[in-house]
Amino acid sequence: MTSESQPSSRDRLVGATVRLLRKQGYAASGVSEIARTGHAPMGSFYHYFPDGKEQLAAAAIDAGAAEYAALIERALTGGGTLPEQLSRVAKLTARALQRSGFELGCPVATTALETITTSDTLQDRAAGAFAQWQGIICQRCIDEGVSASQASELAMNVIALIEGAELLARVRRSVDPLDAAENAIRLMATTVLPNATQ
C-alpha cells in the first residue's frame, strides 16, 4: 500500500469513532481512547476537530450513515422482487452484526439515544441519517410504482423494524429478531405490491 492510499489521521479518527460508537456508545468513548484506537496523535484530534468530541461524533455519524446507505443500496440492487430486495436489507444487517460477534450495532441509533436531550447537533445528524436511508428505500418503492405516501410509510417501517430488531439481536446475541424483521418486511412490501412474489 502506498502512502497516498493510506487513510489520513482525520479518517482514522473518524473510523475509530464509528467503531467505538457502534460498540459502546458516545459517553463511553473518550477522546484519548478514540485517538489510540485510530492510531492518531492527540494533536491531530485538536487540529481536525477544534470544536471537540461532538464535532468528531458528528463526522462519525455521517460516515456511519454513508456505510449503511451503501448496504441498503447493495440490498436493493441485488436482483429479485421489491419485497425480496427490501427484506435483504435486514438479512445483510444480520450478517454484519453476526460477523462482529453482536458487538457492533448502529452508530446512529446509539448516539441519538444517548444525546437526545443534550446535543442538537448530533440529533440533527442522526435525523439526517435516518432520512437518508428512508429516502433510498422510498425512491426504490416509487420506482416500482408504489404511491409516494405508501412508499414513505413503508420506508419508515422498514428502518424502524430493522433498528428495533438489531437492538434485540444484540441483547439476545441472536439474529432471530432480524430474521423475523426480514419476514415482516417481505410481507409488508407484498401488501403494497399485491402481485409481488414472496
mmCIF file with all atom_site columns, N, CA, C and O in Angstrom, residues 105-141:
data_model
loop_
_atom_site.group_PDB
_atom_site.id
_atom_site.type_symbol
_atom_site.label_atom_id
_atom_site.label_alt_id
_atom_site.label_comp_id
_atom_site.label_asym_id
_atom_site.label_entity_id
_atom_site.label_seq_id
_atom_site.pdbx_PDB_ins_code
_atom_site.Cartn_x
_atom_site.Cartn_y
_atom_site.Cartn_z
_atom_site.occupancy
_atom_site.B_iso_or_equiv
_atom_site.pdbx_formal_charge
_atom_site.auth_seq_id
_atom_site.auth_comp_id
_atom_site.auth_asym_id
_atom_site.auth_atom_id
_atom_site.pdbx_PDB_model_num
ATOM 1   N N  . GLY A 1 105 ? -23.229 -2.410 16.803 1.00 0.00 ? 105 GLY A N  1
ATOM 2   C CA . GLY A 1 105 ? -24.571 -2.031 16.390 1.00 0.00 ? 105 GLY A CA 1
ATOM 3   C C  . GLY A 1 105 ? -24.571 -0.808 15.500 1.00 0.00 ? 105 GLY A C  1
ATOM 4   O O  . GLY A 1 105 ? -23.576 -0.486 14.854 1.00 0.00 ? 105 GLY A O  1
ATOM 5   N N  . CYS A 1 106 ? -25.676 -0.109 15.495 1.00 0.00 ? 106 CYS A N  1
ATOM 6   C CA . CYS A 1 106 ? -25.827 1.076  14.651 1.00 0.00 ? 106 CYS A CA 1
ATOM 7   C C  . CYS A 1 106 ? -25.267 2.301  15.364 1.00 0.00 ? 106 CYS A C  1
ATOM 8   O O  . CYS A 1 106 ? -25.757 2.666  16.442 1.00 0.00 ? 106 CYS A O  1
ATOM 9   N N  . PRO A 1 107 ? -24.258 2.974  14.790 1.00 0.00 ? 107 PRO A N  1
ATOM 10  C CA . PRO A 1 107 ? -23.681 4.143  15.465 1.00 0.00 ? 107 PRO A CA 1
ATOM 11  C C  . PRO A 1 107 ? -24.640 5.315  15.544 1.00 0.00 ? 107 PRO A C  1
ATOM 12  O O  . PRO A 1 107 ? -24.558 6.142  16.444 1.00 0.00 ? 107 PRO A O  1
ATOM 13  N N  . VAL A 1 108 ? -25.564 5.370  14.602 1.00 0.00 ? 108 VAL A N  1
ATOM 14  C CA . VAL A 1 108 ? -26.519 6.482  14.581 1.00 0.00 ? 108 VAL A CA 1
ATOM 15  C C  . VAL A 1 108 ? -27.514 6.329  15.727 1.00 0.00 ? 108 VAL A C  1
ATOM 16  O O  . VAL A 1 108 ? -27.749 7.269  16.499 1.00 0.00 ? 108 VAL A O  1
ATOM 17  N N  . ALA A 1 109 ? -28.091 5.146  15.848 1.00 0.00 ? 109 ALA A N  1
ATOM 18  C CA . ALA A 1 109 ? -29.096 4.917  16.888 1.00 0.00 ? 109 ALA A CA 1
ATOM 19  C C  . ALA A 1 109 ? -28.501 5.055  18.288 1.00 0.00 ? 109 ALA A C  1
ATOM 20  O O  . ALA A 1 109 ? -29.100 5.702  19.157 1.00 0.00 ? 109 ALA A O  1
ATOM 21  N N  . THR A 1 110 ? -27.338 4.449  18.515 1.00 0.00 ? 110 THR A N  1
ATOM 22  C CA . THR A 1 110 ? -26.754 4.506  19.857 1.00 0.00 ? 110 THR A CA 1
ATOM 23  C C  . THR A 1 110 ? -26.450 5.944  20.257 1.00 0.00 ? 110 THR A C  1
ATOM 24  O O  . THR A 1 110 ? -26.718 6.351  21.391 1.00 0.00 ? 110 THR A O  1
ATOM 25  N N  . THR A 1 111 ? -25.916 6.713  19.331 1.00 0.00 ? 111 THR A N  1
ATOM 26  C CA . THR A 1 111 ? -25.575 8.104  19.639 1.00 0.00 ? 111 THR A CA 1
ATOM 27  C C  . THR A 1 111 ? -26.833 8.949  19.825 1.00 0.00 ? 111 THR A C  1
ATOM 28  O O  . THR A 1 111 ? -26.907 9.782  20.741 1.00 0.00 ? 111 THR A O  1
ATOM 29  N N  . ALA A 1 112 ? -27.826 8.735  18.984 1.00 0.00 ? 112 ALA A N  1
ATOM 30  C CA . ALA A 1 112 ? -29.064 9.506  19.084 1.00 0.00 ? 112 ALA A CA 1
ATOM 31  C C  . ALA A 1 112 ? -29.739 9.274  20.431 1.00 0.00 ? 112 ALA A C  1
ATOM 32  O O  . ALA A 1 112 ? -30.203 10.232 21.080 1.00 0.00 ? 112 ALA A O  1
ATOM 33  N N  . LEU A 1 113 ? -29.813 8.028  20.864 1.00 0.00 ? 113 LEU A N  1
ATOM 34  C CA . LEU A 1 113 ? -30.470 7.722  22.133 1.00 0.00 ? 113 LEU A CA 1
ATOM 35  C C  . LEU A 1 113 ? -29.748 8.359  23.315 1.00 0.00 ? 113 LEU A C  1
ATOM 36  O O  . LEU A 1 113 ? -30.378 8.846  24.249 1.00 0.00 ? 113 LEU A O  1
ATOM 37  N N  . GLU A 1 114 ? -28.433 8.364  23.271 1.00 0.00 ? 114 GLU A N  1
ATOM 38  C CA . GLU A 1 114 ? -27.655 8.931  24.373 1.00 0.00 ? 114 GLU A CA 1
ATOM 39  C C  . GLU A 1 114 ? -27.719 10.446 24.438 1.00 0.00 ? 114 GLU A C  1
ATOM 40  O O  . GLU A 1 114 ? -27.622 11.025 25.510 1.00 0.00 ? 114 GLU A O  1
ATOM 41  N N  . THR A 1 115 ? -27.842 11.090 23.288 1.00 0.00 ? 115 THR A N  1
ATOM 42  C CA . THR A 1 115 ? -27.690 12.546 23.238 1.00 0.00 ? 115 THR A CA 1
ATOM 43  C C  . THR A 1 115 ? -28.990 13.277 22.921 1.00 0.00 ? 115 THR A C  1
ATOM 44  O O  . THR A 1 115 ? -28.979 14.447 22.592 1.00 0.00 ? 115 THR A O  1
ATOM 45  N N  . ILE A 1 116 ? -30.113 12.578 23.061 1.00 0.00 ? 116 ILE A N  1
ATOM 46  C CA . ILE A 1 116 ? -31.390 13.130 22.619 1.00 0.00 ? 116 ILE A CA 1
ATOM 47  C C  . ILE A 1 116 ? -31.757 14.435 23.336 1.00 0.00 ? 116 ILE A C  1
ATOM 48  O O  . ILE A 1 116 ? -32.435 15.290 22.767 1.00 0.00 ? 116 ILE A O  1
ATOM 49  N N  . THR A 1 117 ? -31.296 14.590 24.567 1.00 0.00 ? 117 THR A N  1
ATOM 50  C CA . THR A 1 117 ? -31.608 15.815 25.306 1.00 0.00 ? 117 THR A CA 1
ATOM 51  C C  . THR A 1 117 ? -30.390 16.708 25.526 1.00 0.00 ? 117 THR A C  1
ATOM 52  O O  . THR A 1 117 ? -30.500 17.739 26.190 1.00 0.00 ? 117 THR A O  1
ATOM 53  N N  . THR A 1 118 ? -29.243 16.317 24.952 1.00 0.00 ? 118 THR A N  1
ATOM 54  C CA . THR A 1 118 ? -28.026 17.069 25.259 1.00 0.00 ? 118 THR A CA 1
ATOM 55  C C  . THR A 1 118 ? -27.314 17.680 24.064 1.00 0.00 ? 118 THR A C  1
ATOM 56  O O  . THR A 1 118 ? -26.459 18.552 24.249 1.00 0.00 ? 118 THR A O  1
ATOM 57  N N  . SER A 1 119 ? -27.626 17.224 22.856 1.00 0.00 ? 119 SER A N  1
ATOM 58  C CA . SER A 1 119 ? -26.892 17.729 21.695 1.00 0.00 ? 119 SER A CA 1
ATOM 59  C C  . SER A 1 119 ? -27.801 17.865 20.479 1.00 0.00 ? 119 SER A C  1
ATOM 60  O O  . SER A 1 119 ? -28.140 16.876 19.832 1.00 0.00 ? 119 SER A O  1
ATOM 61  N N  . ASP A 1 120 ? -28.160 19.092 20.176 1.00 0.00 ? 120 ASP A N  1
ATOM 62  C CA . ASP A 1 120 ? -28.961 19.335 18.973 1.00 0.00 ? 120 ASP A CA 1
ATOM 63  C C  . ASP A 1 120 ? -28.190 18.958 17.714 1.00 0.00 ? 120 ASP A C  1
ATOM 64  O O  . ASP A 1 120 ? -28.759 18.458 16.744 1.00 0.00 ? 120 ASP A O  1
ATOM 65  N N  . THR A 1 121 ? -26.885 19.171 17.750 1.00 0.00 ? 121 THR A N  1
ATOM 66  C CA . THR A 1 121 ? -26.046 18.864 16.583 1.00 0.00 ? 121 THR A CA 1
ATOM 67  C C  . THR A 1 121 ? -26.107 17.380 16.242 1.00 0.00 ? 121 THR A C  1
ATOM 68  O O  . THR A 1 121 ? -26.334 16.998 15.086 1.00 0.00 ? 121 THR A O  1
ATOM 69  N N  . LEU A 1 122 ? -25.921 16.539 17.236 1.00 0.00 ? 122 LEU A N  1
ATOM 70  C CA . LEU A 1 122 ? -25.909 15.102 16.987 1.00 0.00 ? 122 LEU A CA 1
ATOM 71  C C  . LEU A 1 122 ? -27.310 14.584 16.666 1.00 0.00 ? 122 LEU A C  1
ATOM 72  O O  . LEU A 1 122 ? -27.461 13.670 15.854 1.00 0.00 ? 122 LEU A O  1
ATOM 73  N N  . GLN A 1 123 ? -28.307 15.180 17.275 1.00 0.00 ? 123 GLN A N  1
ATOM 74  C CA . GLN A 1 123 ? -29.680 14.790 16.935 1.00 0.00 ? 123 GLN A CA 1
ATOM 75  C C  . GLN A 1 123 ? -30.000 15.120 15.483 1.00 0.00 ? 123 GLN A C  1
ATOM 76  O O  . GLN A 1 123 ? -30.627 14.337 14.767 1.00 0.00 ? 123 GLN A O  1
ATOM 77  N N  . ASP A 1 124 ? -29.556 16.293 15.046 1.00 0.00 ? 124 ASP A N  1
ATOM 78  C CA . ASP A 1 124 ? -29.785 16.687 13.652 1.00 0.00 ? 124 ASP A CA 1
ATOM 79  C C  . ASP A 1 124 ? -29.073 15.736 12.694 1.00 0.00 ? 124 ASP A C  1
ATOM 80  O O  . ASP A 1 124 ? -29.621 15.361 11.645 1.00 0.00 ? 124 ASP A O  1
ATOM 81  N N  . ARG A 1 125 ? -27.844 15.341 13.032 1.00 0.00 ? 125 ARG A N  1
ATOM 82  C CA . ARG A 1 125 ? -27.107 14.410 12.171 1.00 0.00 ? 125 ARG A CA 1
ATOM 83  C C  . ARG A 1 125 ? -27.796 13.047 12.132 1.00 0.00 ? 125 ARG A C  1
ATOM 84  O O  . ARG A 1 125 ? -27.881 12.421 11.078 1.00 0.00 ? 125 ARG A O  1
ATOM 85  N N  . ALA A 1 126 ? -28.271 12.599 13.280 1.00 0.00 ? 126 ALA A N  1
ATOM 86  C CA . ALA A 1 126 ? -28.963 11.310 13.325 1.00 0.00 ? 126 ALA A CA 1
ATOM 87  C C  . ALA A 1 126 ? -30.255 11.368 12.519 1.00 0.00 ? 126 ALA A C  1
ATOM 88  O O  . ALA A 1 126 ? -30.562 10.444 11.753 1.00 0.00 ? 126 ALA A O  1
ATOM 89  N N  . ALA A 1 127 ? -30.997 12.447 12.675 1.00 0.00 ? 127 ALA A N  1
ATOM 90  C CA . ALA A 1 127 ? -32.237 12.601 11.910 1.00 0.00 ? 127 ALA A CA 1
ATOM 91  C C  . ALA A 1 127 ? -31.950 12.598 10.415 1.00 0.00 ? 127 ALA A C  1
ATOM 92  O O  . ALA A 1 127 ? -32.689 12.001 9.615  1.00 0.00 ? 127 ALA A O  1
ATOM 93  N N  . GLY A 1 128 ? -30.859 13.250 10.026 1.00 0.00 ? 128 GLY A N  1
ATOM 94  C CA . GLY A 1 128 ? -30.473 13.268 8.619  1.00 0.00 ? 128 GLY A CA 1
ATOM 95  C C  . GLY A 1 128 ? -30.107 11.890 8.106  1.00 0.00 ? 128 GLY A C  1
ATOM 96  O O  . GLY A 1 128 ? -30.420 11.535 6.964  1.00 0.00 ? 128 GLY A O  1
ATOM 97  N N  . ALA A 1 129 ? -29.451 11.094 8.960  1.00 0.00 ? 129 ALA A N  1
ATOM 98  C CA . ALA A 1 129 ? -29.080 9.731  8.564  1.00 0.00 ? 129 ALA A CA 1
ATOM 99  C C  . ALA A 1 129 ? -30.313 8.874  8.329  1.00 0.00 ? 129 ALA A C  1
ATOM 100 O O  . ALA A 1 129 ? -30.437 8.199  7.304  1.00 0.00 ? 129 ALA A O  1
ATOM 101 N N  . PHE A 1 130 ? -31.240 8.916  9.272  1.00 0.00 ? 130 PHE A N  1
ATOM 102 C CA . PHE A 1 130 ? -32.465 8.126  9.105  1.00 0.00 ? 130 PHE A CA 1
ATOM 103 C C  . PHE A 1 130 ? -33.234 8.572  7.866  1.00 0.00 ? 130 PHE A C  1
ATOM 104 O O  . PHE A 1 130 ? -33.770 7.740  7.123  1.00 0.00 ? 130 PHE A O  1
ATOM 105 N N  . ALA A 1 131 ? -33.277 9.879  7.641  1.00 0.00 ? 131 ALA A N  1
ATOM 106 C CA . ALA A 1 131 ? -33.976 10.392 6.462  1.00 0.00 ? 131 ALA A CA 1
ATOM 107 C C  . ALA A 1 131 ? -33.303 9.940  5.172  1.00 0.00 ? 131 ALA A C  1
ATOM 108 O O  . ALA A 1 131 ? -33.977 9.620  4.185  1.00 0.00 ? 131 ALA A O  1
ATOM 109 N N  . GLN A 1 132 ? -31.963 9.899  5.182  1.00 0.00 ? 132 GLN A N  1
ATOM 110 C CA . GLN A 1 132 ? -31.221 9.421  4.008  1.00 0.00 ? 132 GLN A CA 1
ATOM 111 C C  . GLN A 1 132 ? -31.588 7.978  3.688  1.00 0.00 ? 132 GLN A C  1
ATOM 112 O O  . GLN A 1 132 ? -31.881 7.636  2.536  1.00 0.00 ? 132 GLN A O  1
ATOM 113 N N  . TRP A 1 133 ? -31.572 7.110  4.702  1.00 0.00 ? 133 TRP A N  1
ATOM 114 C CA . TRP A 1 133 ? -31.880 5.697  4.486  1.00 0.00 ? 133 TRP A CA 1
ATOM 115 C C  . TRP A 1 133 ? -33.314 5.513  4.006  1.00 0.00 ? 133 TRP A C  1
ATOM 116 O O  . TRP A 1 133 ? -33.580 4.756  3.072  1.00 0.00 ? 133 TRP A O  1
ATOM 117 N N  . GLN A 1 134 ? -34.223 6.221  4.650  1.00 0.00 ? 134 GLN A N  1
ATOM 118 C CA . GLN A 1 134 ? -35.628 6.122  4.247  1.00 0.00 ? 134 GLN A CA 1
ATOM 119 C C  . GLN A 1 134 ? -35.819 6.623  2.825  1.00 0.00 ? 134 GLN A C  1
ATOM 120 O O  . GLN A 1 134 ? -36.601 6.061  2.060  1.00 0.00 ? 134 GLN A O  1
ATOM 121 N N  . GLY A 1 135 ? -35.089 7.666  2.471  1.00 0.00 ? 135 GLY A N  1
ATOM 122 C CA . GLY A 1 135 ? -35.206 8.225  1.128  1.00 0.00 ? 135 GLY A CA 1
ATOM 123 C C  . GLY A 1 135 ? -34.786 7.247  0.054  1.00 0.00 ? 135 GLY A C  1
ATOM 124 O O  . GLY A 1 135 ? -35.420 7.162  -1.006 1.00 0.00 ? 135 GLY A O  1
ATOM 125 N N  . ILE A 1 136 ? -33.717 6.506  0.309  1.00 0.00 ? 136 ILE A N  1
ATOM 126 C CA . ILE A 1 136 ? -33.250 5.499  -0.658 1.00 0.00 ? 136 ILE A CA 1
ATOM 127 C C  . ILE A 1 136 ? -34.329 4.438  -0.861 1.00 0.00 ? 136 ILE A C  1
ATOM 128 O O  . ILE A 1 136 ? -34.658 4.060  -1.996 1.00 0.00 ? 136 ILE A O  1
ATOM 129 N N  . ILE A 1 137 ? -34.873 3.940  0.243  1.00 0.00 ? 137 ILE A N  1
ATOM 130 C CA . ILE A 1 137 ? -35.909 2.907  0.164  1.00 0.00 ? 137 ILE A CA 1
ATOM 131 C C  . ILE A 1 137 ? -37.171 3.449  -0.483 1.00 0.00 ? 137 ILE A C  1
ATOM 132 O O  . ILE A 1 137 ? -37.786 2.785  -1.333 1.00 0.00 ? 137 ILE A O  1
ATOM 133 N N  . CYS A 1 138 ? -37.558 4.635  -0.087 1.00 0.00 ? 138 CYS A N  1
ATOM 134 C CA . CYS A 1 138 ? -38.766 5.256  -0.636 1.00 0.00 ? 138 CYS A CA 1
ATOM 135 C C  . CYS A 1 138 ? -38.668 5.398  -2.153 1.00 0.00 ? 138 CYS A C  1
ATOM 136 O O  . CYS A 1 138 ? -39.608 5.054  -2.885 1.00 0.00 ? 138 CYS A O  1
ATOM 137 N N  . GLN A 1 139 ? -37.534 5.877  -2.632 1.00 0.00 ? 139 GLN A N  1
ATOM 138 C CA . GLN A 1 139 ? -37.379 6.068  -4.070 1.00 0.00 ? 139 GLN A CA 1
ATOM 139 C C  . GLN A 1 139 ? -37.424 4.740  -4.818 1.00 0.00 ? 139 GLN A C  1
ATOM 140 O O  . GLN A 1 139 ? -38.004 4.655  -5.901 1.00 0.00 ? 139 GLN A O  1
ATOM 141 N N  . ARG A 1 140 ? -36.833 3.710  -4.222 1.00 0.00 ? 140 ARG A N  1
ATOM 142 C CA . ARG A 1 140 ? -36.871 2.386  -4.869 1.00 0.00 ? 140 ARG A CA 1
ATOM 143 C C  . ARG A 1 140 ? -38.307 1.890  -4.989 1.00 0.00 ? 140 ARG A C  1
ATOM 144 O O  . ARG A 1 140 ? -38.687 1.302  -6.009 1.00 0.00 ? 140 ARG A O  1
ATOM 145 N N  . CYS A 1 141 ? -39.105 2.124  -3.956 1.00 0.00 ? 141 CYS A N  1
ATOM 146 C CA . CYS A 1 141 ? -40.511 1.718  -3.989 1.00 0.00 ? 141 CYS A CA 1
ATOM 147 C C  . CYS A 1 141 ? -41.281 2.504  -5.041 1.00 0.00 ? 141 CYS A C  1
ATOM 148 O O  . CYS A 1 141 ? -42.088 1.938  -5.797 1.00 0.00 ? 141 CYS A O  1
#
